[in-house]
Structure formats: C-alpha cells, structure tokens
C-alpha cells in the first residue's frame, strides 16, 4: 500500500523553469510547496567539470535514460510505432532545473500574431488560406495580456538585448517587428563579434532589419528583483548540453529555486517519479499525486490543495493520459473527440545556408549559447503571404555558440565524403572559417500529428509509453523552401568563397527523421484556448477538467512559432502562478 503523507498546499511535478517559477511565487505567497523531481539535485558546483564535450555533448550525460522511460514514434496513424532507443531529434533533460540547465539561453517573445493566429490569418487572407486538416486556433490570450508576464520572466532572468518596440516607438538597434514592450531589456545586448557584424551588414544590404538576438547569457553583472546576483558571460562556448558553472546563463538552479528555498515554505524531493495524478472526476479536482522514490521503490501519495503539472511538455501529456484527466484526441474524429494529445508540433530548421571563407578566420571556438544576430522580416505574418502556399515563417539567425572540436567538422560542398585525409584537411582549414545561417521555422498543427498512449510498449513501471505520431506537412515543406532561399540570399551577400544551402525539411524523402538532432522544442498536447471544446487549459493554464490543476509549459502551445519556446514558457509559468494565487483566494474556474 502507498504511504499517505501529510497534505500540502501545492505540488509541482518537476523542478525546471515552470516548476521553479510556480514554486517560488507560491512559496513567497506563504503556501507550503513540494516539488517532486525524478532526477538528482544540481547546482553550479556540479557544472565545474562539464567542459567535457564527449561526456556531455555526445554521450548525453544530462539527458533522459531511455532504457527506463522513452516514447514510441511513427510517421502516420496507419503505422505501428516503435520505441525510441537512442536520443536523437530532441533531448529531454533529467535532474533539477530540467532543460533549463542545458539550454542555450535564446529567449524570445512570440509575435502578437501567434496568439490570435487563426483570427488574424482569416482577417488578412480569408478561409481558403487555412487547409482543412490544419487545426489552427487562437490561444485564448492576447500578446497584450501576456506582456507583463514576459517582462517578469525577462527581469528575473536578466535577459540581455536591445528593445525594438517600446510602446509603439520603433528603436534603431532592436527588432522592429516585435510586439510592443514597456521598457528595454534588463541588460545590454551581448558583444557584436566580427562574424555577427558581417551577417548584419549582409542582411541589411538585402533589405532586412537585423539586430542582436536576446540572450539569457548575461552581458554584464546583474542583480534581479529577487536579489539574485550573477556575473557576466565569459564566452567559453559551453552552453547547450552543459550547465554554466559561472551562473551567467540563467537557469532555475541559480534563479528561482534558491529563492523558493529561502522562504522556508519549499521542499524539493529528488529521485522521485510521479506516476499518476490523483483525480476525482465527480468533483472535477485533483487530490494529489502518486509517486515512487526510485532509491528504494517506496510508493507515496502526496495530497495537495493544488497541483502544477510542470514536467517536460511530452511528459505533461503522458501524465494526463495515464491519470484519465480529459478526453484523448482522436484524429479520425477531431471535431467530436477530446483534446488531450492534440496539436503536437515541433520546429522546422529545413531552411539554412553555410558559407566557407578561404581568406578569413574568426575565433569561432569562443561564443555563448545565445550569442547571435537575427532578422525577423520573414517570420510570422511580417510579410505578405497572399501568393505563397504556406502560412507563418521563421526567424533567420546566425549564432556563435562556440565551435567545439568533435561535433564541428564542416567541409565544403565539393568534398563528397566525411572521412579520410582530404576531409581532415578541409575540416581543419574551415573550423574557424565556416559559418551557418538558419531559419527557425514555425510548425502548424495538423490533424494526424498528435500524442497518445502506445498499446504495445511500457516503461519501467509497466505503464504505457507515450506514442508520438508526427510528420512534416506541405506547409512545413513550402516554408522550408522559402526560408532556405532567404538564408542563401543573405549568405551570398556575406561573400563566401563557397557555399551550400538547404531548403528541405530534415529527413529522408522529406519525411521527418527522429534520429538526427534538430531541436528540443516539442510543443502541444495540452493546449490552451478560449473554451473546453478546443483546448485542455484556459488562459491561466488551469485545466478545464480539474479546476485545481494548472499545466504551464510548452505543452500548452496551440502551435509552435518561429522562435525558441523558453521565453513564452516562462511567461506562461508566471501567468499560471498568478492564476493559482487567485484560486487560493477564491476557488473557481478563472476567466
């Protein structure tokens, strides 16, 4: 029998960005908060030995152990899904801080267009622009409503950048296409290196509006409103797949979690795997969580007044399905089925260009995860799609993240192999003389892209694995082709000796390939919306089927934009925490 523990006010299932933000906000509000994390505890002291590319970047030390829990994958609902045995296309984290420890720090606000995408697309182009099998919908919230929560996340993390739009006044050095903001970024933009300046000059010569990208790698010393002081980035080049021992990269273990702990109202339980949310369907409430302490396999029931489901996006959906909360989505009957698992989306990096420069060399081994420059001219609805057969677009950027030697061996297109003496000479020659431009394309929801439980395969506890059904659509393919041409135009203006460019989505025969890494930007499955007919949560990330359950995170995205998701994940977490505070004052469905 499970051991029943004393009740608490709040349980968070996971202690990453969303769990950390909710824990800090509610603990400061005087609530007793328990965060349950299946990985181990971590702090900057653990990151001191992480400058080991083989161990961390290639052998995935910080990521999930797929021998204990994985997912199954198929391209089409008619196929049988098979388990993912090796990490590839995306890298879910493990341990305290989650993906917020090993991320790059690229931090964006989604465009105002994104939150009202269906309405704005219909208004500008008419109903024929949206294919019947594209399940496009508004998010149930506007950019203006989310704007203060974006600001709160940026101030907490100390985001570095240049504002482009302050209350409608376009600023020279920022992104002129961004939604309006009240004030500038908390810290100045990162340094403009020679290769970033080269990109910006080339992009401007093509009529684009380049700017330094916003970054969670601090450009200068900063103390946030919670009193957390952090030092500036050292440009060491070890951000993605690594923790920052310096604390310059914002992550939950150096920002929100220590503040939560200082309140005395917070408890972190590590090595504990939540298997179910305790759900009372008659009452429309959750009563707590059931979890296993994996150190001795003891099973516990933790009662709670409220629960925040703050695991990784995919695992949020799995826990909802396992716990019987909400009705599963059925692609054969999308209009009359449930919404749990619907609108799974990813990120489209099909458009890119690489240049090789014979007579120039940059110090590309130095860098930071979010050190980059970008142009938003071909993102969202910033350009006219009337004569184009796709919607949305992508953020076009160049990044100088640090060229570590094992994973970076670019060779020019006329060298038709990746081994041998000729390849070795070329990879050495171009290690600091080749750069890439890529478009981070949006992905729209499709009727047959979704998440559900697999009927054949189980995890270490005997529970069904999550099953992912996903493939690129015509919108993805056309978007990649268009954005690839834009990348090539900018690269040509950078005047390389040789170049190659891609305008196809990642995969064989233009089908999605789950094996090569692309991004850890999995979204959807527990989406937000204006009502329960088309969504799982409301604008406060409150579950329609369980009023005391809040589900922030990328699982709430109704589609994926042309940006990294973390800024929006953070804003939604602050919004959810605000909703939970309101709920404690007067329990109800919020509006």
XYZ file of C-alpha atoms in Angstrom, residues 20-573:
554
model
C 10.704 26.575 -10.242
C 8.726 29.698 -11.112
C 5.491 28.309 -9.657
C 7.309 27.109 -6.527
C 8.982 30.475 -5.934
C 5.833 32.501 -6.497
C 3.590 30.338 -4.312
C 6.185 29.825 -1.552
C 6.671 33.585 -1.362
C 2.887 33.839 -1.078
C 3.051 31.745 2.100
C 1.950 28.411 0.623
C 3.629 25.113 1.516
C 5.122 23.858 -1.754
C 6.628 20.467 -2.593
C 8.435 19.962 -5.907
C 8.818 16.343 -6.994
C 11.691 15.747 -9.418
C 12.684 12.382 -10.852
C 16.342 13.356 -11.353
C 19.013 14.361 -8.889
C 19.692 17.730 -7.310
C 22.098 20.059 -9.115
C 23.842 23.386 -8.588
C 26.681 25.335 -10.260
C 29.174 23.313 -8.212
C 28.135 20.302 -10.302
C 28.897 22.167 -13.517
C 32.575 22.827 -12.749
C 33.742 19.735 -14.621
C 31.315 19.991 -17.530
C 33.752 21.300 -20.147
C 33.855 17.754 -21.489
C 32.383 17.626 -24.976
C 32.489 13.846 -25.286
C 30.737 13.126 -21.996
C 28.062 15.801 -22.065
C 27.508 16.867 -25.686
C 27.915 13.482 -27.363
C 27.200 10.893 -24.671
C 24.273 12.850 -23.235
C 25.185 12.773 -19.552
C 22.458 15.284 -18.617
C 19.626 13.714 -20.557
C 16.940 11.139 -20.006
C 17.831 7.454 -19.743
C 15.747 5.846 -22.480
C 16.260 2.374 -21.029
C 13.892 3.358 -18.205
C 11.388 5.526 -19.993
C 11.085 6.542 -23.610
C 8.391 7.092 -26.226
C 7.335 5.346 -29.392
C 7.254 7.012 -32.767
C 5.591 6.667 -36.155
C 5.058 8.949 -39.134
C 1.436 8.088 -39.774
C -1.552 6.740 -37.784
C -1.623 3.651 -40.028
C 1.892 2.609 -38.989
C 2.969 0.663 -35.925
C 5.047 2.848 -33.621
C 8.431 1.657 -32.373
C 10.345 2.718 -29.249
C 12.974 5.431 -29.471
C 16.066 3.557 -28.239
C 18.628 6.348 -28.641
C 18.319 10.095 -28.155
C 18.245 11.913 -31.458
C 15.934 14.639 -32.731
C 15.345 16.119 -29.261
C 16.986 15.788 -25.839
C 14.704 15.828 -22.774
C 16.686 16.666 -19.667
C 16.800 14.976 -16.302
C 17.528 16.403 -12.889
C 16.710 19.592 -11.016
C 16.447 22.514 -13.423
C 15.480 20.226 -16.304
C 16.084 21.559 -19.788
C 16.557 24.977 -18.177
C 20.073 23.889 -17.192
C 21.327 22.624 -20.550
C 19.579 25.167 -22.806
C 21.389 27.768 -24.896
C 19.653 30.799 -23.440
C 17.928 32.052 -26.590
C 14.913 33.915 -25.211
C 12.149 35.363 -27.369
C 8.661 36.744 -27.053
C 6.249 35.236 -29.554
C 4.685 37.681 -32.005
C 1.250 39.181 -31.336
C 0.163 37.306 -34.469
C 0.893 33.960 -32.805
C -1.672 34.274 -30.043
C -4.519 35.137 -32.425
C -3.169 33.262 -35.424
C -6.431 31.878 -36.741
C -8.347 35.152 -36.441
C -5.548 37.224 -37.938
C -4.950 34.765 -40.791
C -8.657 34.740 -41.657
C -8.854 38.531 -41.481
C -5.934 39.051 -43.860
C -6.227 36.141 -46.288
C -9.655 34.544 -45.910
C -10.691 30.959 -45.031
C -9.089 29.404 -48.106
C -5.648 30.098 -46.622
C -6.133 27.522 -43.860
C -6.224 23.889 -45.082
C -8.988 21.689 -43.708
C -6.502 19.399 -41.941
C -4.639 22.287 -40.257
C -6.119 22.561 -36.752
C -5.242 26.218 -36.390
C -6.724 28.037 -33.411
C -6.297 31.128 -31.289
C -4.678 30.646 -27.891
C -7.380 32.238 -25.739
C -4.989 35.007 -24.727
C -3.550 38.058 -26.478
C 0.000 39.314 -26.564
C -1.117 42.324 -24.519
C -2.457 40.067 -21.772
C 0.770 38.052 -21.667
C 3.086 41.058 -21.956
C 3.535 41.747 -18.193
C 4.442 38.100 -17.606
C 7.066 38.241 -20.350
C 8.544 41.265 -18.595
C 8.556 39.434 -15.275
C 10.450 36.480 -16.739
C 12.968 38.730 -18.509
C 13.666 40.700 -15.316
C 14.101 37.544 -13.257
C 16.487 36.007 -15.838
C 18.281 39.262 -16.684
C 17.751 38.917 -20.439
C 20.294 40.857 -22.497
C 19.199 42.614 -25.680
C 18.056 45.748 -27.450
C 14.367 46.645 -27.490
C 12.858 47.165 -30.926
C 9.433 48.496 -29.977
C 8.848 50.481 -26.784
C 5.146 51.276 -26.596
C 4.932 51.649 -30.371
C 8.135 53.644 -30.778
C 10.489 51.687 -33.051
C 14.063 51.599 -31.775
C 17.046 51.656 -34.140
C 19.032 48.720 -32.737
C 16.259 46.269 -31.913
C 13.705 44.123 -33.717
C 11.158 46.420 -35.380
C 8.692 43.539 -35.786
C 8.418 42.572 -32.122
C 5.316 43.281 -30.079
C 5.468 46.470 -28.022
C 7.211 46.332 -24.660
C 7.050 48.741 -21.738
C 10.784 49.065 -21.093
C 14.073 47.953 -22.591
C 15.708 44.639 -21.724
C 17.206 44.436 -18.212
C 20.766 44.271 -19.569
C 22.515 45.417 -22.727
C 22.925 43.149 -25.743
C 25.883 40.796 -25.911
C 29.010 41.789 -27.823
C 28.789 42.037 -31.603
C 31.587 39.817 -32.884
C 33.110 40.284 -36.356
C 31.157 37.424 -37.913
C 27.864 38.669 -36.445
C 28.601 42.139 -37.777
C 29.285 40.593 -41.184
C 25.875 38.918 -41.097
C 24.100 42.090 -40.022
C 25.705 44.134 -42.807
C 24.804 41.469 -45.360
C 21.217 41.134 -44.123
C 20.734 44.905 -44.176
C 22.081 45.049 -47.738
C 19.251 42.683 -48.721
C 16.619 44.973 -47.198
C 16.289 43.076 -43.932
C 16.307 44.582 -40.435
C 18.966 42.696 -38.428
C 19.540 43.040 -34.691
C 21.417 41.345 -31.861
C 19.378 38.426 -30.542
C 18.055 38.487 -26.949
C 20.037 36.293 -24.594
C 19.828 34.698 -21.157
C 23.655 34.684 -21.121
C 24.311 37.861 -19.151
C 26.205 40.621 -20.953
C 27.043 42.405 -17.665
C 26.750 41.901 -13.882
C 23.113 41.853 -12.852
C 21.005 41.616 -9.697
C 17.384 40.678 -10.337
C 14.282 41.818 -8.380
C 14.581 38.750 -6.114
C 18.060 39.870 -5.072
C 19.873 37.144 -7.052
C 23.250 38.497 -8.245
C 25.034 36.895 -11.189
C 28.171 37.653 -13.173
C 28.539 38.180 -16.937
C 29.159 35.561 -19.602
C 32.783 34.536 -20.239
C 32.068 33.369 -23.838
C 33.553 29.933 -23.144
C 31.401 28.147 -25.735
C 29.923 25.547 -23.374
C 26.216 26.368 -23.102
C 23.945 23.909 -24.849
C 24.094 20.433 -23.285
C 26.065 21.872 -20.348
C 25.369 23.722 -17.122
C 27.008 27.123 -16.580
C 29.441 26.939 -13.661
C 29.723 30.724 -13.690
C 25.988 31.275 -13.304
C 25.967 33.706 -16.208
C 23.381 31.637 -18.058
C 20.015 31.955 -16.354
C 18.737 28.612 -15.151
C 16.304 27.555 -12.412
C 19.068 26.327 -10.089
C 20.638 29.808 -9.852
C 17.473 31.948 -10.007
C 14.025 30.830 -8.857
C 14.732 27.633 -6.904
C 17.156 29.166 -4.365
C 14.649 31.966 -3.747
C 11.889 29.410 -3.142
C 14.118 27.537 -0.688
C 14.930 30.712 1.240
C 11.242 31.214 2.095
C 11.216 28.142 4.344
C 7.970 27.071 2.613
C 9.564 24.891 -0.062
C 10.670 21.256 -0.136
C 12.430 19.580 -3.055
C 12.156 15.786 -3.370
C 14.567 14.296 -5.873
C 14.846 10.799 -7.397
C 11.047 10.610 -7.253
C 8.960 9.663 -10.281
C 5.307 10.773 -10.376
C 3.205 8.012 -11.920
C -0.306 9.397 -11.516
C -2.234 12.496 -10.612
C -4.943 11.531 -8.105
C -8.131 12.601 -9.895
C -11.703 12.884 -8.610
C -13.718 13.105 -11.803
C -17.003 13.643 -9.949
C -15.624 16.706 -8.166
C -13.577 17.902 -11.152
C -10.460 18.135 -8.975
C -7.126 16.502 -8.375
C -6.411 15.496 -4.785
C -2.660 14.999 -5.052
C -0.072 12.820 -6.767
C 1.192 9.252 -6.534
C 4.941 8.835 -6.889
C 7.778 6.358 -6.435
C 11.019 7.119 -4.632
C 13.348 5.358 -7.070
C 16.078 4.885 -4.463
C 14.079 2.248 -2.593
C 10.888 1.916 -4.734
C 8.656 3.143 -1.907
C 5.323 4.424 -3.217
C 3.811 7.594 -1.733
C 0.583 9.535 -2.032
C 1.144 13.275 -1.592
C -2.201 15.048 -1.047
C -2.322 18.685 -2.180
C -4.789 21.528 -2.436
C -3.469 22.349 -5.915
C -1.131 20.644 -8.383
C 1.039 22.259 -11.042
C 1.936 19.775 -13.776
C 5.348 21.211 -14.668
C 7.201 18.304 -16.259
C 8.633 18.414 -19.787
C 5.954 19.076 -22.427
C 5.753 15.446 -23.572
C 5.512 14.050 -20.055
C 2.785 16.515 -19.074
C 0.652 14.910 -21.765
C 1.586 11.376 -20.724
C 0.569 12.014 -17.115
C -2.776 13.482 -18.163
C -3.492 10.428 -20.302
C -2.384 7.951 -17.624
C -4.466 9.763 -14.992
C -7.629 9.846 -17.096
C -7.906 13.646 -16.985
C -9.685 14.974 -20.044
C -10.642 13.046 -23.134
C -7.936 11.817 -25.525
C -7.765 13.292 -29.003
C -8.885 11.089 -31.895
C -7.563 12.044 -35.369
C -10.367 10.061 -37.021
C -12.943 12.272 -35.343
C -11.145 15.528 -34.447
C -14.183 17.745 -34.083
C -16.063 15.492 -31.669
C -13.179 13.898 -29.746
C -11.202 15.200 -26.803
C -8.197 17.485 -26.820
C -5.508 15.713 -24.768
C -2.672 14.950 -27.180
C -3.925 17.281 -29.919
C -1.768 19.772 -31.834
C 1.638 18.239 -31.211
C 4.141 20.446 -33.055
C 7.905 20.733 -33.438
C 10.392 23.155 -35.047
C 11.322 23.415 -38.731
C 15.024 24.012 -39.421
C 14.828 22.998 -43.089
C 15.991 26.352 -44.457
C 19.688 27.110 -43.996
C 22.910 28.166 -45.708
C 26.588 27.548 -44.895
C 29.453 29.672 -46.168
C 33.160 28.750 -46.426
C 35.665 31.615 -46.396
C 39.150 30.847 -47.719
C 40.805 34.105 -46.749
C 39.123 34.895 -43.430
C 39.232 33.394 -39.977
C 37.220 34.160 -36.868
C 37.619 32.981 -33.294
C 34.583 30.740 -33.565
C 35.716 28.433 -30.759
C 34.603 31.227 -28.430
C 30.942 32.017 -28.038
C 27.802 31.630 -25.981
C 24.577 29.741 -26.467
C 22.559 32.842 -27.299
C 25.304 34.967 -28.871
C 23.789 35.729 -32.240
C 22.187 38.138 -34.646
C 18.838 37.726 -36.344
C 16.325 39.191 -38.773
C 12.569 38.812 -38.408
C 11.484 40.090 -41.820
C 10.383 36.584 -42.863
C 8.798 35.485 -39.607
C 5.139 35.217 -38.600
C 2.907 37.458 -40.656
C 5.598 40.133 -41.088
C 5.465 39.633 -44.868
C 2.675 39.156 -47.379
C 1.654 35.515 -47.856
C -1.035 36.213 -50.457
C 0.818 34.470 -53.290
C 2.515 31.879 -51.076
C 1.173 28.397 -50.319
C 2.041 28.370 -46.625
C 1.445 30.486 -43.537
C 3.822 31.808 -40.860
C 7.599 31.821 -41.356
C 10.801 31.742 -39.359
C 13.383 33.759 -37.507
C 16.581 33.870 -39.604
C 19.716 33.960 -37.486
C 23.407 33.309 -37.182
C 24.782 32.168 -33.834
C 28.284 31.943 -32.436
C 27.757 29.288 -29.803
C 31.354 28.061 -29.691
C 32.790 25.535 -32.168
C 33.805 22.602 -30.024
C 36.162 20.310 -31.957
C 34.394 16.934 -32.024
C 30.975 17.992 -33.283
C 32.090 20.756 -35.668
C 33.815 19.482 -38.789
C 32.279 21.451 -41.629
C 33.637 20.765 -45.100
C 32.695 22.456 -48.388
C 30.082 21.031 -50.764
C 32.607 19.843 -53.370
C 34.058 17.408 -50.813
C 31.706 14.477 -51.146
C 32.601 12.490 -48.035
C 33.039 12.879 -44.288
C 36.171 10.799 -43.704
C 39.750 10.420 -44.927
C 42.766 12.713 -45.224
C 41.120 15.193 -47.586
C 38.187 15.628 -45.226
C 40.520 16.074 -42.252
C 42.471 18.808 -44.012
C 39.277 20.610 -45.021
C 37.716 20.380 -41.569
C 40.845 21.885 -40.030
C 41.050 24.610 -42.651
C 37.435 25.690 -42.225
C 36.995 25.165 -38.492
C 37.154 28.913 -37.859
C 36.283 29.914 -41.415
C 32.823 28.451 -41.989
C 29.545 29.799 -40.635
C 25.903 28.894 -40.933
C 22.659 30.831 -41.219
C 19.429 29.059 -40.375
C 15.734 29.781 -40.322
C 13.919 28.574 -37.241
C 10.608 27.837 -38.873
C 7.208 27.662 -37.235
C 5.211 24.431 -37.318
C 1.437 24.461 -37.669
C -0.842 21.805 -36.125
C -2.124 19.022 -38.330
C -4.911 16.520 -37.862
C -2.588 13.488 -37.851
C 0.218 14.956 -35.705
C -0.632 14.082 -32.107
C 0.311 12.261 -28.897
C -1.408 9.291 -27.253
C -0.589 6.153 -25.234
C 1.038 3.236 -27.001
C -0.945 -0.026 -26.858
C 2.121 -2.266 -27.102
C 5.089 -0.861 -25.169
C 5.518 0.039 -21.494
C 8.011 1.855 -19.275
C 9.929 0.581 -16.249
C 6.756 0.739 -14.119
C 4.628 -1.153 -16.613
C 2.755 1.962 -17.734
C 2.127 2.553 -21.455
C 4.718 4.630 -23.248
C 3.732 7.891 -24.827
C 3.262 7.471 -28.577
C 4.213 10.282 -30.965
C 2.677 10.443 -34.425
C 4.332 13.173 -36.461
C 5.430 14.011 -39.978
C 6.204 17.145 -41.918
C 3.283 18.670 -43.806
C 3.115 20.617 -47.046
C 3.121 23.827 -45.013
C 6.428 22.743 -43.435
C 7.978 21.806 -46.772
C 6.943 25.005 -48.544
C 8.035 27.135 -45.580
C 11.473 25.470 -45.527
C 11.911 26.023 -49.264
C 11.049 29.708 -48.978
C 13.153 30.356 -45.888
C 16.106 28.460 -47.376
C 16.182 30.875 -50.277
C 16.185 33.837 -47.901
C 19.110 32.328 -45.968
C 21.017 31.812 -49.217
C 20.473 35.436 -50.258
C 21.977 36.710 -47.015
C 24.868 34.242 -47.160
C 25.681 35.260 -50.724
C 25.841 38.868 -49.543
C 28.399 37.786 -46.912
C 30.641 36.929 -49.908
C 31.868 33.416 -49.072
C 34.363 31.561 -51.242
C 31.965 28.612 -51.406
C 28.515 27.995 -50.034
C 25.800 25.406 -49.785
C 22.216 25.835 -48.775
C 19.267 23.681 -47.811
C 15.620 24.268 -48.458
C 14.246 20.904 -47.421
C 12.925 19.705 -44.091
C 15.138 17.316 -42.139
C 14.627 13.713 -43.163
C 14.649 11.169 -45.943
C 12.187 11.714 -48.799
C 11.046 14.868 -46.988
C 9.634 12.810 -44.105
C 10.503 13.686 -40.530
C 13.532 11.785 -39.231
C 13.635 11.304 -35.448
C 17.312 10.251 -35.446
C 19.436 13.399 -36.079
C 19.299 16.219 -33.554
C 17.182 19.197 -34.620
C 15.857 20.947 -31.505
C 14.371 20.185 -28.095
C 11.346 22.307 -28.970
C 8.479 19.856 -28.530
C 5.152 21.615 -28.060
C 1.434 20.964 -27.732
C -0.701 18.123 -26.453
C -2.272 20.020 -23.526
C -3.069 23.189 -25.417
C -4.624 26.411 -24.198
C -7.662 28.022 -25.731
C -10.798 30.098 -25.152
C -13.061 27.182 -24.160
C -13.076 23.498 -23.281
C -14.357 22.451 -26.707
C -10.979 23.020 -28.353
C -8.423 23.084 -25.527
C -7.177 21.433 -22.333
C -6.385 24.568 -20.290
C -7.621 28.141 -20.125
C -5.565 31.327 -20.331
C -4.300 30.819 -16.754
C -3.193 27.288 -17.718
C -5.969 25.923 -15.499
C -7.300 22.541 -16.608
C -10.905 22.603 -17.761
C -11.483 19.112 -16.308
C -9.789 19.716 -12.936
C -10.054 23.253 -11.645
C -7.192 22.956 -9.127
C -4.745 21.575 -11.725
C -2.539 24.038 -13.616
C -0.411 22.944 -16.604
C 2.082 25.587 -17.760
C 4.843 24.847 -20.247
C 5.220 24.244 -23.958
C 2.534 21.550 -23.842
C 0.086 24.491 -23.799
C 1.233 25.879 -27.183
C -1.546 25.572 -29.768
C 1.149 25.720 -32.493
C 4.867 26.416 -32.474
C 6.163 29.808 -33.529
C 9.370 30.712 -35.362
C 11.284 31.190 -32.105
C 12.783 29.231 -29.223
C 9.954 28.474 -26.768
C 11.541 29.252 -23.378
C 10.569 32.928 -23.115
C 6.928 32.039 -23.702
C 7.176 29.024 -21.379
C 8.457 31.349 -18.650
C 5.748 33.925 -19.229
C 3.035 31.270 -19.095
C 4.512 29.931 -15.840
